[in-house]
Short mmCIF file of C-alpha atoms in Angstrom, two decimals:
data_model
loop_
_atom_site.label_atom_id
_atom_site.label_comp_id
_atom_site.label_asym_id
_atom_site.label_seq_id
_atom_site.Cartn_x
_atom_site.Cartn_y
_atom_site.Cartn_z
CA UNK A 5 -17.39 -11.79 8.96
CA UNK A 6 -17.66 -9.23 6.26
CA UNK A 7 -20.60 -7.11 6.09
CA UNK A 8 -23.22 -7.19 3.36
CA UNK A 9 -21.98 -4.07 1.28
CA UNK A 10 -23.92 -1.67 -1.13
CA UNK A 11 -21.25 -2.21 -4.14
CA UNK A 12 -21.20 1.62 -4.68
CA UNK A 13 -18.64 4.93 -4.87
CA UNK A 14 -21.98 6.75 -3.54
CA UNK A 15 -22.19 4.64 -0.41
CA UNK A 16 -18.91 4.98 0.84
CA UNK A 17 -17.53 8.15 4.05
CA UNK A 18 -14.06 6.95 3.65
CA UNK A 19 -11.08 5.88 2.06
CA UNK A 20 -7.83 3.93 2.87
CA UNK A 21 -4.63 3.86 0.91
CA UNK A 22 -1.89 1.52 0.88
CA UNK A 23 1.33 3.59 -0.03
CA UNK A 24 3.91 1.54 -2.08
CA UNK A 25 2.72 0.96 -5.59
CA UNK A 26 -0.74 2.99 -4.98
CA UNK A 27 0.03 6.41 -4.11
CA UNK A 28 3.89 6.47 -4.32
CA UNK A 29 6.14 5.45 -7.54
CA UNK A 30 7.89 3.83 -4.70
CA UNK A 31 7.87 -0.11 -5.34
CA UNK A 32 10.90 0.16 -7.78
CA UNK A 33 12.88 1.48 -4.35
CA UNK A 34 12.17 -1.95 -2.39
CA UNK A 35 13.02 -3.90 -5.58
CA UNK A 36 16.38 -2.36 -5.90
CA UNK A 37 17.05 -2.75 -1.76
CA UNK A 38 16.78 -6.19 -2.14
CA UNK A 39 18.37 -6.90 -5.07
CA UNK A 40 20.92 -4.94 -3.47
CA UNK A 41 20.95 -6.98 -0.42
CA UNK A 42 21.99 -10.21 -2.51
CA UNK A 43 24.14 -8.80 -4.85
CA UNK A 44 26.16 -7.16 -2.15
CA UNK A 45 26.44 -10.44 -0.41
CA UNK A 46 26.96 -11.97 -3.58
CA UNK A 47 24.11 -13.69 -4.23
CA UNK A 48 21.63 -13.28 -6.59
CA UNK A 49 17.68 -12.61 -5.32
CA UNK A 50 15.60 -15.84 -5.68
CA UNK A 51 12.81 -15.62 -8.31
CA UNK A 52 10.09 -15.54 -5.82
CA UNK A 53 11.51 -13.32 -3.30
CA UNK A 54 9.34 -10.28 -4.07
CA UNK A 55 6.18 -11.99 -3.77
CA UNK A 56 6.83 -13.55 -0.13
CA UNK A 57 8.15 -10.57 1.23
CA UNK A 58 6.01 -7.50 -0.44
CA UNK A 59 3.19 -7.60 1.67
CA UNK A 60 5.44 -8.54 5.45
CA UNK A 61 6.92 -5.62 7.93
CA UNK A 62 10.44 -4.65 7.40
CA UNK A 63 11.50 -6.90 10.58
CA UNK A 64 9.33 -10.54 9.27
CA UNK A 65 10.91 -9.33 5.67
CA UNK A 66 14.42 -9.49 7.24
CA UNK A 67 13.37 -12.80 9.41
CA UNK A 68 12.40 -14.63 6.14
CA UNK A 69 15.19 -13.25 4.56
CA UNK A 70 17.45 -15.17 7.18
CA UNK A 71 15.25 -18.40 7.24
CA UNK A 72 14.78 -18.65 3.54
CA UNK A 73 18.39 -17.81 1.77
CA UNK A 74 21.59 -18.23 2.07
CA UNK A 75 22.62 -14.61 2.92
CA UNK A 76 25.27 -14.68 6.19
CA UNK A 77 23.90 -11.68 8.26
CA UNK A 78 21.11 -11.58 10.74
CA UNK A 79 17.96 -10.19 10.67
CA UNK A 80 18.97 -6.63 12.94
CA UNK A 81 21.98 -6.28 10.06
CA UNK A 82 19.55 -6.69 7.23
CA UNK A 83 16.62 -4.69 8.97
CA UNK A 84 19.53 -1.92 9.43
CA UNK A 85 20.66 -2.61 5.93
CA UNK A 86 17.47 -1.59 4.22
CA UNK A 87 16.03 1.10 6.50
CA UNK A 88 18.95 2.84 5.85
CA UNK A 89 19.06 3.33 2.38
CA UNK A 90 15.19 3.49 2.45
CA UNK A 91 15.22 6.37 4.85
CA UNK A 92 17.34 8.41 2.19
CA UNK A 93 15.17 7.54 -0.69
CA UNK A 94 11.89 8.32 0.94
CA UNK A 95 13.47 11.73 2.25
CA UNK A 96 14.74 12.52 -0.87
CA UNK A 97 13.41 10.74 -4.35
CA UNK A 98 10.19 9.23 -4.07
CA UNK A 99 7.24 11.17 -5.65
CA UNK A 100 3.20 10.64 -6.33
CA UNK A 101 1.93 8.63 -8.84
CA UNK A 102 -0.13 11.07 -11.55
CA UNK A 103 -3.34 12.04 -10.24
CA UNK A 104 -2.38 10.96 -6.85
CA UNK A 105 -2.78 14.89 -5.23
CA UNK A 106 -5.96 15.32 -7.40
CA UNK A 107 -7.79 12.17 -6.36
CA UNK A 108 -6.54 12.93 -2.04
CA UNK A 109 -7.84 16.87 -2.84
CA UNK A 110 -11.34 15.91 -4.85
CA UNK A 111 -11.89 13.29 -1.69
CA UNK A 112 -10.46 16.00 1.27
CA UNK A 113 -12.63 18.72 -0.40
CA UNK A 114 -15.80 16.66 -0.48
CA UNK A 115 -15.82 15.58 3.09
CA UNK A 116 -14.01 11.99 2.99
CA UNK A 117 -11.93 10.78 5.67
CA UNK A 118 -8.81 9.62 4.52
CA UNK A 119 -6.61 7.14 6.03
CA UNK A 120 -3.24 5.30 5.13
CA UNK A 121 -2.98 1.08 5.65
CA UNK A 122 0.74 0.36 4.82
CA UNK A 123 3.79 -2.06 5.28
CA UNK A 124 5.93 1.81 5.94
CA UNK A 125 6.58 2.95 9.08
CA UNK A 126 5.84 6.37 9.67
CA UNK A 127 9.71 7.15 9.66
CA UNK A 128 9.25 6.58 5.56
CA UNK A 129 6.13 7.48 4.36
CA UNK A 130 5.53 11.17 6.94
CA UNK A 131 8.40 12.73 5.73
CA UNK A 132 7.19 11.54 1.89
CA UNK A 133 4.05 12.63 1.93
CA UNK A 134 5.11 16.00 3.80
CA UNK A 135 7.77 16.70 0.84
CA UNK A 136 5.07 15.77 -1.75
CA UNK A 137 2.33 18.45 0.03
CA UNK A 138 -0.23 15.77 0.50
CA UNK A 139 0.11 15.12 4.43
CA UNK A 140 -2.69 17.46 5.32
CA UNK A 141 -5.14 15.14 3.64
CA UNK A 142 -4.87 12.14 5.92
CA UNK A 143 -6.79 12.00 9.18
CA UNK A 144 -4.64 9.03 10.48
CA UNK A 145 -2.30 6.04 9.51
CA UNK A 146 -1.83 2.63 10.34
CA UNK A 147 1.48 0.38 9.53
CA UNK A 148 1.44 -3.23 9.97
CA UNK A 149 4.01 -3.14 12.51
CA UNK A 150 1.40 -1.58 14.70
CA UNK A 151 -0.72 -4.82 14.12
CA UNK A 152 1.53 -7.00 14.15
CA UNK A 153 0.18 -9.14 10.63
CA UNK A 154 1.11 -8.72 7.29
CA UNK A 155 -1.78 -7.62 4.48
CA UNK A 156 -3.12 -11.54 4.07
CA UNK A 157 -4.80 -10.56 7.15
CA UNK A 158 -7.23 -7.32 7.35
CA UNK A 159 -5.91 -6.44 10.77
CA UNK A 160 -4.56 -3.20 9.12
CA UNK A 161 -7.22 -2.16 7.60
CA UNK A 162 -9.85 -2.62 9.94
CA UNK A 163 -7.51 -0.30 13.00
CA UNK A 164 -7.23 2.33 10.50
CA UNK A 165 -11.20 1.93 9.59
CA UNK A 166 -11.54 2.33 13.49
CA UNK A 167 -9.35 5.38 13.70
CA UNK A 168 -11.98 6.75 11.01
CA UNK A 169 -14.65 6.11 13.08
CA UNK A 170 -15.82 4.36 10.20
CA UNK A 171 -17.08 0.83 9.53
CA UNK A 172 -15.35 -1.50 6.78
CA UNK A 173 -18.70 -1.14 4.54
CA UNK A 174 -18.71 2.18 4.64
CA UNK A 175 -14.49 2.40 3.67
CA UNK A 176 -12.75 2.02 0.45
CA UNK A 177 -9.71 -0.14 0.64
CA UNK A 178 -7.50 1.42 -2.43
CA UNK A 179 -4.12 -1.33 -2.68
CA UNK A 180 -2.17 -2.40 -5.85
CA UNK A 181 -1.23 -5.78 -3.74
CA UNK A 182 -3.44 -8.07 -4.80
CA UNK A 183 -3.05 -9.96 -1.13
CA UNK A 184 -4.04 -6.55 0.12
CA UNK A 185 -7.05 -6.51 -1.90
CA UNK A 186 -8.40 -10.14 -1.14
CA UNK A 187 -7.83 -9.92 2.68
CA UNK A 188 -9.48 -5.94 2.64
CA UNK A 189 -12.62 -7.27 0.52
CA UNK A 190 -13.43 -10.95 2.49
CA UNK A 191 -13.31 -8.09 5.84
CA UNK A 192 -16.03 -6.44 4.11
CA UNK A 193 -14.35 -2.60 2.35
CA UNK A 194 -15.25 -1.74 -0.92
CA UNK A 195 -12.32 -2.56 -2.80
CA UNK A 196 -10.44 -0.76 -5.35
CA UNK A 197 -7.45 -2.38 -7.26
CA UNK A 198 -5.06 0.15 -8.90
CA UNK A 199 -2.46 -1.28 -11.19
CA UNK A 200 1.05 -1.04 -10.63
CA UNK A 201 4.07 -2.49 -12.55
CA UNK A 202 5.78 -4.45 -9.71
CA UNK A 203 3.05 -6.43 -9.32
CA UNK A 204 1.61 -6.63 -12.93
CA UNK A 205 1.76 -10.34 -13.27
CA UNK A 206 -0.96 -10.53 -10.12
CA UNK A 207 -3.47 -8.12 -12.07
CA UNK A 208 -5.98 -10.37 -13.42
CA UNK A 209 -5.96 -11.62 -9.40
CA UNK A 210 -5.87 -8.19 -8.14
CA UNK A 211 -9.29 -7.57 -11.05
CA UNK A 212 -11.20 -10.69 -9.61
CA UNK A 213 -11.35 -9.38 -5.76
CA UNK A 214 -11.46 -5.41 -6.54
CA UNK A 215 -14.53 -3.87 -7.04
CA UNK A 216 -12.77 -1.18 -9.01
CA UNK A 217 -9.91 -1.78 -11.28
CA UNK A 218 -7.85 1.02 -12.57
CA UNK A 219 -4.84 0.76 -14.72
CA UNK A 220 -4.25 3.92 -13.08
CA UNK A 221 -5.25 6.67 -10.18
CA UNK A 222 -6.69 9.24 -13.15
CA UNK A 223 -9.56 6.83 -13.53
CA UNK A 224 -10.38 6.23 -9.72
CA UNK A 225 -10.59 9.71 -9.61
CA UNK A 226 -13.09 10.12 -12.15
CA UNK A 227 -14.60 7.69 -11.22
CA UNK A 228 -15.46 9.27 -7.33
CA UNK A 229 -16.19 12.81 -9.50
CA UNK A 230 -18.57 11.35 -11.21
CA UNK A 231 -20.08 9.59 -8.33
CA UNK A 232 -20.57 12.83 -6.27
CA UNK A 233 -22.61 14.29 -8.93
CA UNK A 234 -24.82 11.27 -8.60
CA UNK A 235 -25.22 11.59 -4.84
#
């Protein structure tokens, strides 16, 4: 049951980010993986594929990959088949969105704990964040795998709010999946909805459950600047 929640920036010790789409210009990678996945099986990706399988671990992705199309490999081959090529482009390519090393230094420097929720495992997003000089900020992380449920639950959330020592009203939940956002505000976070293109078509969604929405990280971070001064 959530927890009755003071709906304010002022009110809050601690923030959790989702990765893909919210910190990292990274959603554009997962989009091409599986289009490459069907195309190199010669298929082409069903319509609604990137909503069912965005918010799942790598290994239920693959299993509903399987269950769910006609692709002829098995769910180790197309596990193996991403990670791969996702291990490369995390190492390598993937950066921050703008303002996403200002916002994680304003919150680090004013006493925050900070804490990662994410569908990565830590194979992906350490050596990301480490590349992009942001790894210092977090206290601790938390990838669905470790929970064993995808974002429709909170079960991610609420470990890593544990790991803060924090409780979910006095955590912000920052997620562009608007699943994330629904499952992270009914647990009782304070909820805060960044926009990102890949999932642009759920933003009026994403608007109705967050109690932020930002078209993009520049704002949130004014927005917690100009609710220190008020504290």
């Amino acid at each position: 049951m959530a927890e009755k929640q003071d709906r304010s920036l002022t009110s809050l010790k601690g923030f959790i980010f989702d990765m893909d789409g919210t910190l990292l210009e990274s959603m554009g990678v997962w989009d091409r993986l599986y289009e490459e996945l069907f195309a190199e099986n010669g298929l082409t990706m069903p319509r609604d594929y990137l909503l069912a399988v965005n918010h799942l671990k790598l290994a239920d992705c693959a299993d509903y990959t399987v269950r769910n199309t006609p692709i002829k490999l098995t769910a180790n081959e197309i596990e193996r088949f991403w990670q791969e090529r996702a291990l490369k482009a995390y190492s390598e390519d993937v950066e921050l969105k703008p303002y996403a090393a200002k916002l994680l230094s304003l919150l680090w420097k004013n006493g925050f704990r900070i804490g990662i929720a994410t569908a990565l495992g830590e194979d992906l997003f350490k050596p990301c964040l480490k590349r992009n000089g942001v790894a210092g900020f977090f206290a601790s992380g938390t990838s669905i795998d470790e929970v064993g449920a995808g974002k429709d639950r909170p079960d991610v959330y609420i470990r890593e709010c544990s790991k803060l020592g924090l409780r979910p009203s006095q955590c912000a939940v920052v997620e562009d999946s608007h699943i994330g956002i629904e499952s992270a505000k009914r647990a009782g976070f304070f909820t805060i909805g960044v926009y990102d293109e890949a999932s642009a078509e759920h933003w009026d969604t994403l608007k109705h459950y967050a109690d932020i929405a930002a078209t993009e990280l520049r704002q949130v971070y004014y927005a917690v600047k100009n609710a220190l001064k008020s504290r």
